[in-house]
């Protein structure tokens, strides 16, 4: 059984933990969930199902494999590229086929995803960039990115006409913003990787997954897994008090999350009255002017909500110091945690279900982790969800890259967007890993684990999906993923589209308009996170407001120049639709 640390140790440990906190990412990449690491196969099975088609627009525009790849006569090219996954192993049959097919090789420079921003800064400062450089681009680093792109540190992206599948990625109306944000003085300086949730307005399924089997056992499960805010937290209290997992007194915990989502996902996001969203609280347009959201009454209200949940013992006590972002997951899999707050994409749901079943195979897999729909605090029928930027990262070409190296990267990525390339990415090698009949039906030949989930023999996937997620719909049509998991996540997306009255979106004007003050002092997101965690741990319900207001007053002189410069912009958005029209008409400016 897991035993929590004694409260007296929190202050010292939190101070150490916060030093490591902002090496971590808020929603990176494509979405937040860990990849499934399955046990050894207990069965060897093949499943036949209809092949997942690419979107109609992409299929109509795509070049064939013969046009875009498969040319053994290509001259050999080698280049370097940074990679956040472990590089492919020597016996990776898919990667070896791919390298031979396109007659190229890569010197991979590994780095941890959580250190991507800091490593980027170091490599730029030491002139040590790889030839093809992957950049985890978002609002945390965009101001610096603008400077890098404008000062000759990277090369302009070559003409994309010879690579129509890449070019067509940016033709869709919803993808226009990503293209604009990477264009400077009329030059496209990097290739944004399009998010896989475009069909759902780039929604991020940030929600609570919970033990629905425990709720059923206690007679508390609601139809459609829909709860008011109070009902959900009262249910977690019942999990702790009544111990449906038979852990013994004091060994069942309510909820936890990634440290990089905390405390925002547990009440701060849900109380924001504006139409805008963010990964960490920052500047936001409200009532026709920009304000620093952590200084508003609504932020304080959300912070108090999280503080109350923490003090009531509903949030795992060691949430504040789990910098590895692993221990809370292990508690859930072991049956000691009632819920997790997460970006509930397919990979995450599959992992949570599989890992929990490894501990107790007698459980009902479809009930051990279920996405709940929880109303916003103080409401019964209003629900929160937000979208993210149209892209999740970008690829740039450093000054060390030759024309031949850039061409080979673009040539191979263009092929990745063909139907043949998509099949390679999702299913592996035809004949070895899958077969396809004349009607396009796929039979996957991978082994399965005891839960019926396919065991992917290829842990390395990075290069195949460098400019976009694997199949355009965040894994929802990839038949190697567990069908029940795919259906469950798809239903959650569709439920949100039908029931979330106002999907919050990013204020591109504020986030991506380069400002001297923001470039100089940043957006204070790390300061806010550190202080929020500190006051949750070290104040009482009666003193948290005073402590927060005192800190806001202390930091206000540093924040005010950014507010002043934002409010001097010629356009301050009130309506998201109007804002998008403004940006697409060229009003963003860079």
Coordinates of C-alpha atoms in Angstrom, one line a residue:
X1 CA 0.0 0.0 0.0
X2 CA 1.1 3.5 -0.7
X3 CA 1.6 5.7 2.4
X4 CA 1.6 9.5 2.0
X5 CA 4.4 11.7 3.3
X6 CA 3.8 13.5 6.5
X7 CA 2.5 17.0 6.1
X8 CA 5.4 18.6 8.1
X9 CA 7.7 17.6 5.2
X10 CA 5.7 19.4 2.6
X11 CA 7.2 22.8 2.8
X12 CA 10.8 21.6 2.2
X13 CA 9.9 19.1 -0.4
X14 CA 7.6 21.4 -2.3
X15 CA 10.4 23.9 -2.5
X16 CA 12.6 21.3 -4.1
X17 CA 9.8 19.9 -6.3
X18 CA 9.0 23.4 -7.7
X19 CA 12.5 23.7 -8.9
X20 CA 11.8 20.8 -11.3
X21 CA 8.2 21.7 -12.1
X22 CA 8.7 23.8 -15.1
X23 CA 10.9 21.3 -16.9
X24 CA 7.4 19.7 -17.3
X25 CA 4.9 20.3 -20.1
X26 CA 1.3 21.3 -19.8
X27 CA -0.3 19.5 -22.8
X28 CA 2.3 18.7 -25.0
X29 CA 2.3 17.2 -28.1
X30 CA -0.5 15.6 -29.0
X31 CA -2.3 15.2 -26.2
X32 CA -1.1 14.3 -22.8
X33 CA -1.6 10.5 -22.2
X34 CA 1.1 8.0 -21.8
X35 CA 1.6 5.4 -24.5
X36 CA 0.4 1.9 -23.7
X37 CA 3.1 -0.5 -22.4
X38 CA 1.4 -3.8 -22.6
X39 CA 2.4 -7.1 -21.0
X40 CA 3.6 -10.1 -23.0
X41 CA 0.9 -11.4 -25.3
X42 CA -1.3 -14.2 -24.1
X43 CA -3.0 -14.7 -27.4
X44 CA -1.9 -14.3 -31.0
X45 CA -4.9 -13.1 -32.9
X46 CA -5.8 -11.2 -36.1
X47 CA -8.7 -8.8 -36.3
X48 CA -10.3 -7.9 -39.6
X49 CA -12.0 -4.5 -39.9
X50 CA -12.5 -1.8 -42.4
X51 CA -9.4 0.2 -43.1
X52 CA -9.3 3.7 -41.6
X53 CA -9.7 6.2 -44.5
X54 CA -8.0 9.5 -44.4
X55 CA -10.3 12.5 -44.5
X56 CA -12.1 13.0 -47.7
X57 CA -10.3 16.2 -48.5
X58 CA -6.9 14.6 -47.9
X59 CA -7.7 11.5 -49.8
X60 CA -8.8 13.5 -52.8
X61 CA -5.7 15.6 -52.8
X62 CA -3.1 13.0 -51.9
X63 CA -0.5 11.8 -54.3
X64 CA 0.0 8.1 -54.7
X65 CA 2.9 6.2 -53.2
X66 CA 4.4 5.8 -56.6
X67 CA 4.4 9.5 -57.1
X68 CA 5.7 10.4 -53.6
X69 CA 8.0 7.6 -52.6
X70 CA 9.3 4.1 -53.0
X71 CA 12.2 5.2 -55.2
X72 CA 15.2 3.0 -54.5
X73 CA 17.3 5.1 -56.9
X74 CA 17.4 8.1 -54.6
X75 CA 20.9 9.2 -53.7
X76 CA 21.9 8.4 -50.2
X77 CA 21.4 11.3 -47.7
X78 CA 22.1 11.5 -44.0
X79 CA 21.1 14.2 -41.6
X80 CA 20.8 14.8 -37.8
X81 CA 17.5 15.4 -36.0
X82 CA 16.6 15.7 -32.4
X83 CA 14.0 13.3 -31.0
X84 CA 12.0 13.0 -27.8
X85 CA 11.4 9.3 -28.1
X86 CA 14.1 6.6 -27.8
X87 CA 15.6 6.2 -31.3
X88 CA 14.6 3.1 -33.2
X89 CA 16.4 -0.1 -32.2
X90 CA 18.6 -2.0 -34.6
X91 CA 16.0 -4.7 -35.0
X92 CA 13.1 -2.3 -35.8
X93 CA 11.9 -3.9 -39.1
X94 CA 9.6 -1.1 -40.0
X95 CA 12.3 1.6 -39.6
X96 CA 14.9 -0.5 -41.4
X97 CA 12.5 -1.0 -44.3
X98 CA 11.7 2.7 -44.3
X99 CA 15.4 3.7 -44.4
X100 CA 16.2 1.3 -47.2
X101 CA 13.1 2.4 -49.2
X102 CA 14.2 6.0 -49.2
X103 CA 18.0 5.5 -49.0
X104 CA 18.6 7.8 -46.0
X105 CA 19.7 7.6 -42.4
X106 CA 19.4 9.9 -39.4
X107 CA 21.8 10.7 -36.5
X108 CA 19.2 11.0 -33.7
X109 CA 20.0 13.4 -30.9
X110 CA 17.8 12.3 -27.9
X111 CA 16.4 14.7 -25.4
X112 CA 13.6 14.5 -22.9
X113 CA 10.2 16.0 -23.9
X114 CA 10.1 17.8 -20.5
X115 CA 13.4 19.6 -21.3
X116 CA 12.5 20.6 -24.9
X117 CA 12.4 24.4 -24.3
X118 CA 15.6 24.6 -22.2
X119 CA 17.5 22.3 -24.6
X120 CA 16.4 24.4 -27.5
X121 CA 17.8 27.6 -25.9
X122 CA 21.1 25.8 -25.0
X123 CA 21.5 24.4 -28.5
X124 CA 20.8 27.8 -30.1
X125 CA 23.2 29.6 -27.7
X126 CA 26.0 27.1 -28.5
X127 CA 25.3 26.8 -32.2
X128 CA 24.7 23.1 -31.8
X129 CA 21.3 22.6 -33.6
X130 CA 20.6 19.5 -35.5
X131 CA 20.1 19.7 -39.3
X132 CA 16.4 19.1 -39.0
X133 CA 15.2 20.5 -35.8
X134 CA 11.9 19.6 -34.0
X135 CA 10.6 22.4 -31.8
X136 CA 7.9 22.0 -29.1
X137 CA 6.3 25.3 -30.1
X138 CA 3.6 26.9 -28.0
X139 CA 2.8 30.1 -26.2
X140 CA 5.6 29.4 -23.6
X141 CA 8.3 30.0 -26.1
X142 CA 6.6 31.8 -29.0
X143 CA 8.2 35.2 -28.3
X144 CA 11.7 33.7 -28.5
X145 CA 10.7 31.7 -31.5
X146 CA 9.8 34.9 -33.4
X147 CA 13.2 36.3 -32.6
X148 CA 15.0 33.2 -33.8
X149 CA 13.0 33.1 -37.0
X150 CA 13.7 36.7 -37.8
X151 CA 17.4 36.8 -37.0
X152 CA 18.6 34.2 -39.5
X153 CA 19.1 31.3 -37.1
X154 CA 17.0 29.0 -39.3
X155 CA 16.4 28.6 -43.0
X156 CA 13.2 29.4 -44.9
X157 CA 11.1 26.3 -45.7
X158 CA 11.7 25.4 -49.4
X159 CA 8.8 25.7 -51.9
X160 CA 6.3 23.1 -51.0
X161 CA 4.9 22.6 -54.6
X162 CA 6.9 19.4 -55.1
X163 CA 5.4 18.1 -51.8
X164 CA 1.6 18.5 -52.4
X165 CA 0.5 16.3 -49.4
X166 CA 2.4 18.6 -47.0
X167 CA 1.1 21.7 -48.7
X168 CA -2.5 20.5 -48.6
X169 CA -2.2 20.1 -44.8
X170 CA -2.4 23.9 -44.5
X171 CA -5.1 24.5 -47.1
X172 CA -8.0 23.6 -44.7
X173 CA -9.6 26.7 -43.3
X174 CA -9.1 25.5 -39.7
X175 CA -5.4 25.1 -40.3
X176 CA -4.8 28.6 -41.7
X177 CA -3.8 30.1 -38.3
X178 CA -1.0 27.6 -37.8
X179 CA 0.5 28.5 -41.2
X180 CA 0.2 32.3 -40.4
X181 CA 2.0 31.9 -37.1
X182 CA 5.0 30.4 -38.8
X183 CA 5.2 33.0 -41.6
X184 CA 7.4 36.0 -41.2
X185 CA 7.9 38.8 -43.7
X186 CA 6.2 36.5 -46.3
X187 CA 8.5 33.6 -45.6
X188 CA 7.4 30.3 -44.2
X189 CA 10.0 29.6 -41.5
X190 CA 8.8 26.3 -40.1
X191 CA 6.3 23.5 -40.7
X192 CA 3.6 23.3 -38.0
X193 CA 2.5 19.8 -37.1
X194 CA -1.3 19.8 -37.3
X195 CA -3.2 18.4 -34.3
X196 CA -5.3 15.3 -34.8
X197 CA -8.5 16.7 -33.4
X198 CA -9.3 19.0 -36.3
X199 CA -12.7 17.2 -36.8
X200 CA -13.6 18.3 -33.3
X201 CA -12.5 21.9 -33.5
X202 CA -9.2 21.1 -32.0
X203 CA -10.9 20.1 -28.7
X204 CA -8.8 18.7 -25.9
X205 CA -10.8 16.2 -23.9
X206 CA -9.7 17.5 -20.5
X207 CA -11.9 15.8 -18.1
X208 CA -12.1 13.4 -15.1
X209 CA -11.7 9.6 -15.6
X210 CA -13.0 7.6 -12.7
X211 CA -13.8 4.1 -11.3
X212 CA -17.3 3.7 -12.6
X213 CA -17.3 0.1 -11.2
X214 CA -16.8 1.6 -7.7
X215 CA -19.6 4.1 -8.3
X216 CA -21.9 1.2 -9.3
X217 CA -20.9 -0.8 -6.3
X218 CA -22.0 2.1 -4.1
X219 CA -25.1 2.9 -6.1
X220 CA -23.8 6.3 -7.1
X221 CA -23.2 5.9 -10.9
X222 CA -25.2 8.5 -12.9
X223 CA -26.7 7.9 -16.3
X224 CA -24.3 8.8 -19.1
X225 CA -21.7 9.3 -16.4
X226 CA -22.9 12.9 -16.1
X227 CA -22.6 14.7 -12.7
X228 CA -23.0 18.1 -11.2
X229 CA -19.8 19.5 -9.7
X230 CA -20.9 18.7 -6.1
X231 CA -22.2 15.2 -7.0
X232 CA -18.8 14.2 -8.5
X233 CA -16.8 15.3 -5.5
X234 CA -19.3 13.8 -3.1
X235 CA -18.9 10.5 -4.9
X236 CA -15.1 10.7 -4.4
X237 CA -15.7 11.3 -0.8
X238 CA -17.8 8.1 -0.7
X239 CA -14.9 6.3 -2.4
X240 CA -12.6 7.4 0.4
X241 CA -15.0 6.7 3.2
X242 CA -16.6 3.4 2.1
X243 CA -13.4 1.9 0.5
X244 CA -14.9 -0.1 -2.4
X245 CA -11.4 -1.2 -3.3
X246 CA -10.9 -2.8 0.1
X247 CA -7.6 -1.0 0.7
X248 CA -8.1 -0.5 4.4
X249 CA -8.6 2.8 6.3
X250 CA -6.5 5.7 5.0
X251 CA -5.4 3.9 1.8
X252 CA -7.9 5.1 -0.7
X253 CA -7.5 8.5 -2.3
X254 CA -9.9 10.7 -4.3
X255 CA -8.3 12.2 -7.3
X256 CA -4.9 13.3 -8.8
X257 CA -3.5 14.6 -12.0
X258 CA -0.3 15.5 -13.8
X259 CA 1.5 18.1 -11.8
X260 CA 1.6 20.3 -14.9
X261 CA -2.3 20.3 -14.9
X262 CA -2.5 21.2 -11.2
X263 CA -4.2 23.2 -9.8
X264 CA -5.9 24.5 -12.9
X265 CA -7.8 21.4 -14.0
X266 CA -9.6 21.1 -10.6
X267 CA -11.6 24.3 -10.6
X268 CA -9.6 27.2 -12.1
X269 CA -10.3 26.5 -15.7
X270 CA -13.9 25.8 -14.9
X271 CA -14.6 29.1 -13.3
X272 CA -13.1 31.3 -16.0
X273 CA -16.0 33.4 -17.4
X274 CA -14.2 34.6 -20.6
X275 CA -14.4 32.8 -23.9
X276 CA -10.7 32.2 -23.9
X277 CA -8.5 29.4 -22.6
X278 CA -4.8 28.7 -21.9
X279 CA -2.6 26.0 -20.6
X280 CA -1.5 28.1 -17.6
X281 CA -3.3 31.3 -16.5
X282 CA -2.0 34.3 -18.4
X283 CA -3.4 37.6 -19.8
X284 CA -7.0 37.5 -21.0
X285 CA -9.4 39.8 -22.7
X286 CA -12.4 40.6 -20.4
X287 CA -14.9 43.4 -21.0
X288 CA -12.9 45.0 -23.8
X289 CA -9.5 45.2 -22.1
X290 CA -6.7 42.8 -21.2
X291 CA -6.2 41.8 -17.6
X292 CA -3.8 39.5 -15.9
X293 CA -6.1 36.6 -15.0
X294 CA -4.4 35.5 -11.8
X295 CA -5.2 39.0 -10.4
X296 CA -9.0 38.6 -11.0
X297 CA -11.6 37.7 -8.6
X298 CA -12.6 34.7 -10.7
X299 CA -9.1 33.2 -10.6
X300 CA -9.1 33.6 -6.8
X301 CA -12.5 31.9 -6.7
X302 CA -11.1 28.9 -8.6
X303 CA -8.0 28.8 -6.4
X304 CA -10.2 28.6 -3.3
X305 CA -12.2 25.8 -4.8
X306 CA -9.1 23.8 -5.3
X307 CA -7.8 24.7 -1.8
X308 CA -11.1 23.5 -0.3
X309 CA -10.9 20.1 -2.2
X310 CA -7.3 19.7 -1.1
X311 CA -8.1 20.5 2.5
X312 CA -11.1 18.1 2.5
X313 CA -8.7 15.3 1.5
X314 CA -10.3 14.7 -1.9
X315 CA -7.1 15.5 -3.8
X316 CA -4.2 13.1 -3.2
X317 CA -2.1 14.7 -0.5
X318 CA 1.2 14.2 -2.3
X319 CA -0.1 15.7 -5.6
X320 CA 2.0 18.8 -4.9
X321 CA 5.3 16.9 -5.1
X322 CA 4.8 14.2 -7.7
X323 CA 7.3 15.7 -10.2
X324 CA 7.8 12.4 -12.0
X325 CA 4.1 12.4 -12.8
X326 CA 4.1 8.6 -12.3
X327 CA 3.3 7.8 -8.7
X328 CA -0.3 9.0 -8.9
X329 CA -0.8 6.8 -12.0
X330 CA 0.5 3.7 -10.1
X331 CA -1.9 4.4 -7.3
X332 CA -4.8 4.4 -9.7
X333 CA -3.7 1.2 -11.4
X334 CA -3.3 -0.4 -8.0
X335 CA -6.9 0.4 -7.1
X336 CA -6.1 3.1 -4.5
X337 CA -7.3 6.1 -6.5
X338 CA -10.9 6.9 -7.5
X339 CA -10.3 9.3 -10.4
X340 CA -7.7 11.0 -12.5
X341 CA -7.9 14.4 -14.2
X342 CA -6.4 14.1 -17.7
X343 CA -6.4 14.8 -21.4
X344 CA -8.5 11.7 -22.1
X345 CA -7.3 10.7 -25.6
X346 CA -7.4 7.1 -26.8
X347 CA -3.8 6.3 -25.7
X348 CA -4.4 7.5 -22.2
X349 CA -7.7 5.7 -21.8
X350 CA -6.2 2.4 -23.1
X351 CA -3.2 2.7 -20.8
X352 CA -5.4 3.4 -17.7
X353 CA -7.6 0.4 -18.5
X354 CA -4.8 -2.0 -19.4
X355 CA -2.7 -1.2 -16.4
X356 CA -5.6 -1.5 -14.0
X357 CA -6.5 -4.8 -15.5
X358 CA -2.9 -6.1 -15.1
X359 CA -3.3 -5.6 -11.3
X360 CA -6.7 -7.3 -11.1
X361 CA -7.8 -9.2 -14.3
X362 CA -11.2 -10.0 -12.7
X363 CA -12.4 -6.5 -13.1
X364 CA -14.7 -5.2 -15.9
X365 CA -12.2 -3.4 -18.2
X366 CA -14.8 -1.0 -19.6
X367 CA -15.7 0.2 -16.1
X368 CA -12.3 0.7 -14.5
X369 CA -11.7 4.0 -16.2
X370 CA -14.6 5.9 -17.6
X371 CA -14.8 9.6 -18.7
X372 CA -17.1 11.6 -16.6
X373 CA -19.0 14.7 -17.7
X374 CA -18.9 17.1 -14.7
X375 CA -20.7 20.5 -14.7
X376 CA -18.9 23.7 -13.8
X377 CA -18.9 24.7 -10.1
X378 CA -22.3 26.2 -9.1
X379 CA -24.1 24.9 -12.1
X380 CA -26.1 21.8 -13.0
X381 CA -26.1 22.0 -16.8
X382 CA -23.1 24.0 -17.9
X383 CA -20.0 22.2 -18.9
X384 CA -16.4 23.2 -19.6
X385 CA -14.2 22.2 -22.4
X386 CA -11.6 24.0 -24.5
X387 CA -9.7 23.8 -27.8
X388 CA -6.1 24.3 -28.3
X389 CA -3.9 25.8 -31.1
X390 CA -4.2 24.1 -34.5
X391 CA -0.7 22.7 -34.2
X392 CA 1.3 21.0 -31.5
X393 CA 4.9 21.6 -32.6
X394 CA 6.9 22.5 -35.7
X395 CA 9.9 21.4 -37.7
X396 CA 12.6 23.9 -38.7
X397 CA 15.7 23.7 -40.8
X398 CA 18.9 24.9 -39.2
X399 CA 21.6 26.7 -41.2
X400 CA 23.6 23.4 -41.2
X401 CA 21.0 21.6 -43.3
X402 CA 21.8 21.2 -47.0
X403 CA 19.3 21.4 -49.8
X404 CA 19.5 17.6 -50.3
X405 CA 18.8 17.0 -46.6
X406 CA 15.8 19.3 -46.5
X407 CA 14.5 17.7 -49.7
X408 CA 14.8 14.2 -48.3
X409 CA 13.0 15.1 -45.1
X410 CA 10.2 16.7 -47.1
X411 CA 10.1 13.9 -49.6
X412 CA 9.7 11.3 -46.9
X413 CA 7.2 13.3 -44.9
X414 CA 5.1 13.9 -48.1
X415 CA 5.0 10.1 -48.6
X416 CA 3.9 9.6 -45.0
X417 CA 0.7 11.5 -45.9
X418 CA -0.2 9.0 -48.7
X419 CA -2.6 6.2 -47.9
X420 CA 0.4 3.7 -48.1
X421 CA 2.4 5.9 -45.7
X422 CA -0.5 6.2 -43.3
X423 CA -0.9 2.4 -43.3
X424 CA 2.8 2.0 -42.5
X425 CA 2.6 4.4 -39.6
X426 CA -0.5 2.8 -38.1
X427 CA -0.1 -0.9 -39.0
X428 CA 3.5 -1.6 -40.0
X429 CA 4.7 -3.7 -43.0
X430 CA 2.1 -5.2 -45.3
X431 CA 2.4 -8.9 -45.4
X432 CA 4.3 -9.0 -42.1
X433 CA 2.1 -6.9 -39.8
X434 CA -1.2 -6.6 -41.8
X435 CA -2.9 -7.7 -44.9
X436 CA -5.4 -5.8 -47.0
X437 CA -8.0 -7.2 -49.4
X438 CA -9.2 -5.7 -52.7
X439 CA -12.0 -3.8 -50.8
X440 CA -9.4 -2.1 -48.5
X441 CA -10.2 -4.2 -45.5
X442 CA -7.3 -4.5 -43.1
X443 CA -6.4 -7.6 -41.2
X444 CA -3.9 -6.8 -38.4
X445 CA -1.5 -9.6 -37.6
X446 CA -0.1 -8.3 -34.3
X447 CA -0.4 -10.3 -31.1
X448 CA -2.9 -9.1 -28.5
X449 CA -2.7 -9.0 -24.7
X450 CA -5.3 -10.5 -22.4
X451 CA -7.5 -7.4 -22.7
X452 CA -7.8 -7.7 -26.4
X453 CA -5.5 -4.7 -27.1
X454 CA -3.0 -5.1 -30.0
X455 CA 0.7 -5.2 -29.0
X456 CA 2.5 -2.7 -31.2
X457 CA 5.9 -4.3 -32.1
X458 CA 7.3 -0.9 -33.1
X459 CA 7.8 1.5 -30.1
X460 CA 9.4 4.1 -32.3
X461 CA 6.8 6.2 -34.1
X462 CA 8.1 9.8 -34.1
X463 CA 9.4 10.3 -37.6
X464 CA 6.2 8.9 -39.3
X465 CA 4.0 11.5 -37.5
X466 CA 6.4 14.4 -37.4
X467 CA 4.1 16.8 -39.2
X468 CA 0.8 15.5 -37.8
X469 CA -0.7 12.9 -35.5
X470 CA -1.0 9.4 -36.8
X471 CA -4.4 9.4 -38.6
X472 CA -6.0 12.8 -38.5
X473 CA -8.4 11.9 -35.7
X474 CA -6.3 11.4 -32.7
X475 CA -6.2 7.6 -33.0
X476 CA -10.0 7.3 -33.3
X477 CA -9.9 5.4 -36.6
X478 CA -6.7 3.4 -35.9
X479 CA -7.9 -0.2 -35.8
X480 CA -4.9 -1.4 -33.7
X481 CA -6.3 0.6 -30.8
X482 CA -8.9 -1.1 -28.6
X483 CA -12.3 -0.7 -30.2
X484 CA -14.1 -0.1 -27.0
X485 CA -11.5 2.6 -26.0
X486 CA -11.8 4.3 -29.4
X487 CA -15.6 4.3 -29.2
X488 CA -15.6 5.6 -25.6
X489 CA -13.3 8.6 -26.5
X490 CA -15.2 9.3 -29.7
X491 CA -18.5 9.4 -27.7
X492 CA -16.9 11.8 -25.2
X493 CA -15.9 14.2 -28.0
X494 CA -19.3 14.0 -29.5
X495 CA -21.0 14.5 -26.1
X496 CA -18.9 17.7 -25.6
X497 CA -19.8 19.0 -29.1
X498 CA -23.5 18.5 -28.2
X499 CA -23.5 19.8 -24.6
X500 CA -20.7 22.4 -24.2
X501 CA -22.5 25.6 -25.1
X502 CA -19.3 27.6 -25.5
X503 CA -16.1 25.8 -26.3
X504 CA -13.3 28.0 -25.1
X505 CA -10.6 28.8 -27.6
X506 CA -7.1 30.4 -27.5
X507 CA -6.8 34.1 -27.9
X508 CA -4.3 34.1 -30.8
X509 CA -4.0 37.9 -30.7
X510 CA -2.7 38.0 -27.1
X511 CA -0.6 34.8 -27.3
X512 CA 1.1 35.3 -30.6
X513 CA 1.5 39.1 -31.1
X514 CA 5.1 39.8 -30.4
X515 CA 5.4 42.4 -27.7
X516 CA 8.6 43.9 -26.3
X517 CA 7.4 43.6 -22.7
X518 CA 6.4 39.9 -23.1
X519 CA 9.7 39.1 -24.7
X520 CA 11.5 40.8 -21.9
X521 CA 9.6 39.5 -18.8
X522 CA 7.6 36.6 -20.1
X523 CA 4.0 35.7 -19.2
X524 CA 4.6 34.8 -15.5
X525 CA 3.1 31.3 -15.9
X526 CA 5.8 29.7 -13.9
X527 CA 5.5 32.3 -11.2
X528 CA 1.7 31.7 -11.0
X529 CA 2.1 27.9 -10.9
X530 CA 4.7 28.0 -8.2
X531 CA 2.8 30.4 -6.0
X532 CA -0.5 28.6 -6.4
X533 CA 1.0 25.3 -5.3
X534 CA 2.7 27.0 -2.4
X535 CA -0.4 28.6 -1.0
X536 CA -2.5 25.5 -1.4
X537 CA 0.0 23.6 0.7
X538 CA 0.9 26.3 3.3
X539 CA -2.2 28.4 4.0
X540 CA -5.6 27.7 5.5
X541 CA -9.0 28.3 4.1
X542 CA -9.1 31.5 6.1
X543 CA -5.6 32.8 5.0
X544 CA -5.3 31.8 1.4
X545 CA -7.1 34.9 0.0
X546 CA -4.8 37.3 2.0
X547 CA -1.7 35.4 0.9
X548 CA -2.7 35.4 -2.7
X549 CA -3.7 39.1 -2.8
X550 CA -0.4 40.1 -1.1
X551 CA 1.6 38.2 -3.8
X552 CA -0.4 39.7 -6.6
X553 CA 0.3 43.2 -5.3
X554 CA 4.0 42.3 -5.0
X555 CA 4.3 41.1 -8.5
X556 CA 2.0 43.7 -10.1
X557 CA 4.8 46.2 -11.1
X558 CA 6.4 43.5 -13.2
X559 CA 3.1 42.5 -14.8
X560 CA 1.7 46.0 -15.5
X561 CA 4.0 46.9 -18.5
X562 CA 2.7 43.8 -20.4
X563 CA -0.9 44.8 -19.6
X564 CA -0.3 48.3 -20.8
X565 CA 1.3 47.1 -24.1
X566 CA -1.5 44.6 -24.7
X567 CA -4.2 47.3 -24.2
X568 CA -2.4 49.5 -26.6
X569 CA -3.0 47.0 -29.4
X570 CA -5.3 48.2 -32.2
X571 CA -7.5 45.2 -31.7
X572 CA -8.7 43.6 -28.5
X573 CA -11.0 40.6 -29.2
X574 CA -14.3 40.0 -27.5
X575 CA -15.7 37.3 -29.7
X576 CA -13.7 34.2 -30.9
X577 CA -15.3 34.0 -34.3
X578 CA -14.6 37.7 -35.0
X579 CA -11.1 37.2 -33.8
X580 CA -10.4 34.4 -36.2
X581 CA -11.7 36.5 -39.1
X582 CA -9.4 39.3 -37.9
X583 CA -6.4 37.0 -37.9
X584 CA -7.2 35.4 -41.3
X585 CA -7.5 38.8 -42.8
X586 CA -3.8 39.5 -41.8
X587 CA -4.5 41.4 -38.7
X588 CA -2.3 39.3 -36.4
X589 CA 0.9 40.9 -37.6
X590 CA 4.4 39.4 -37.1

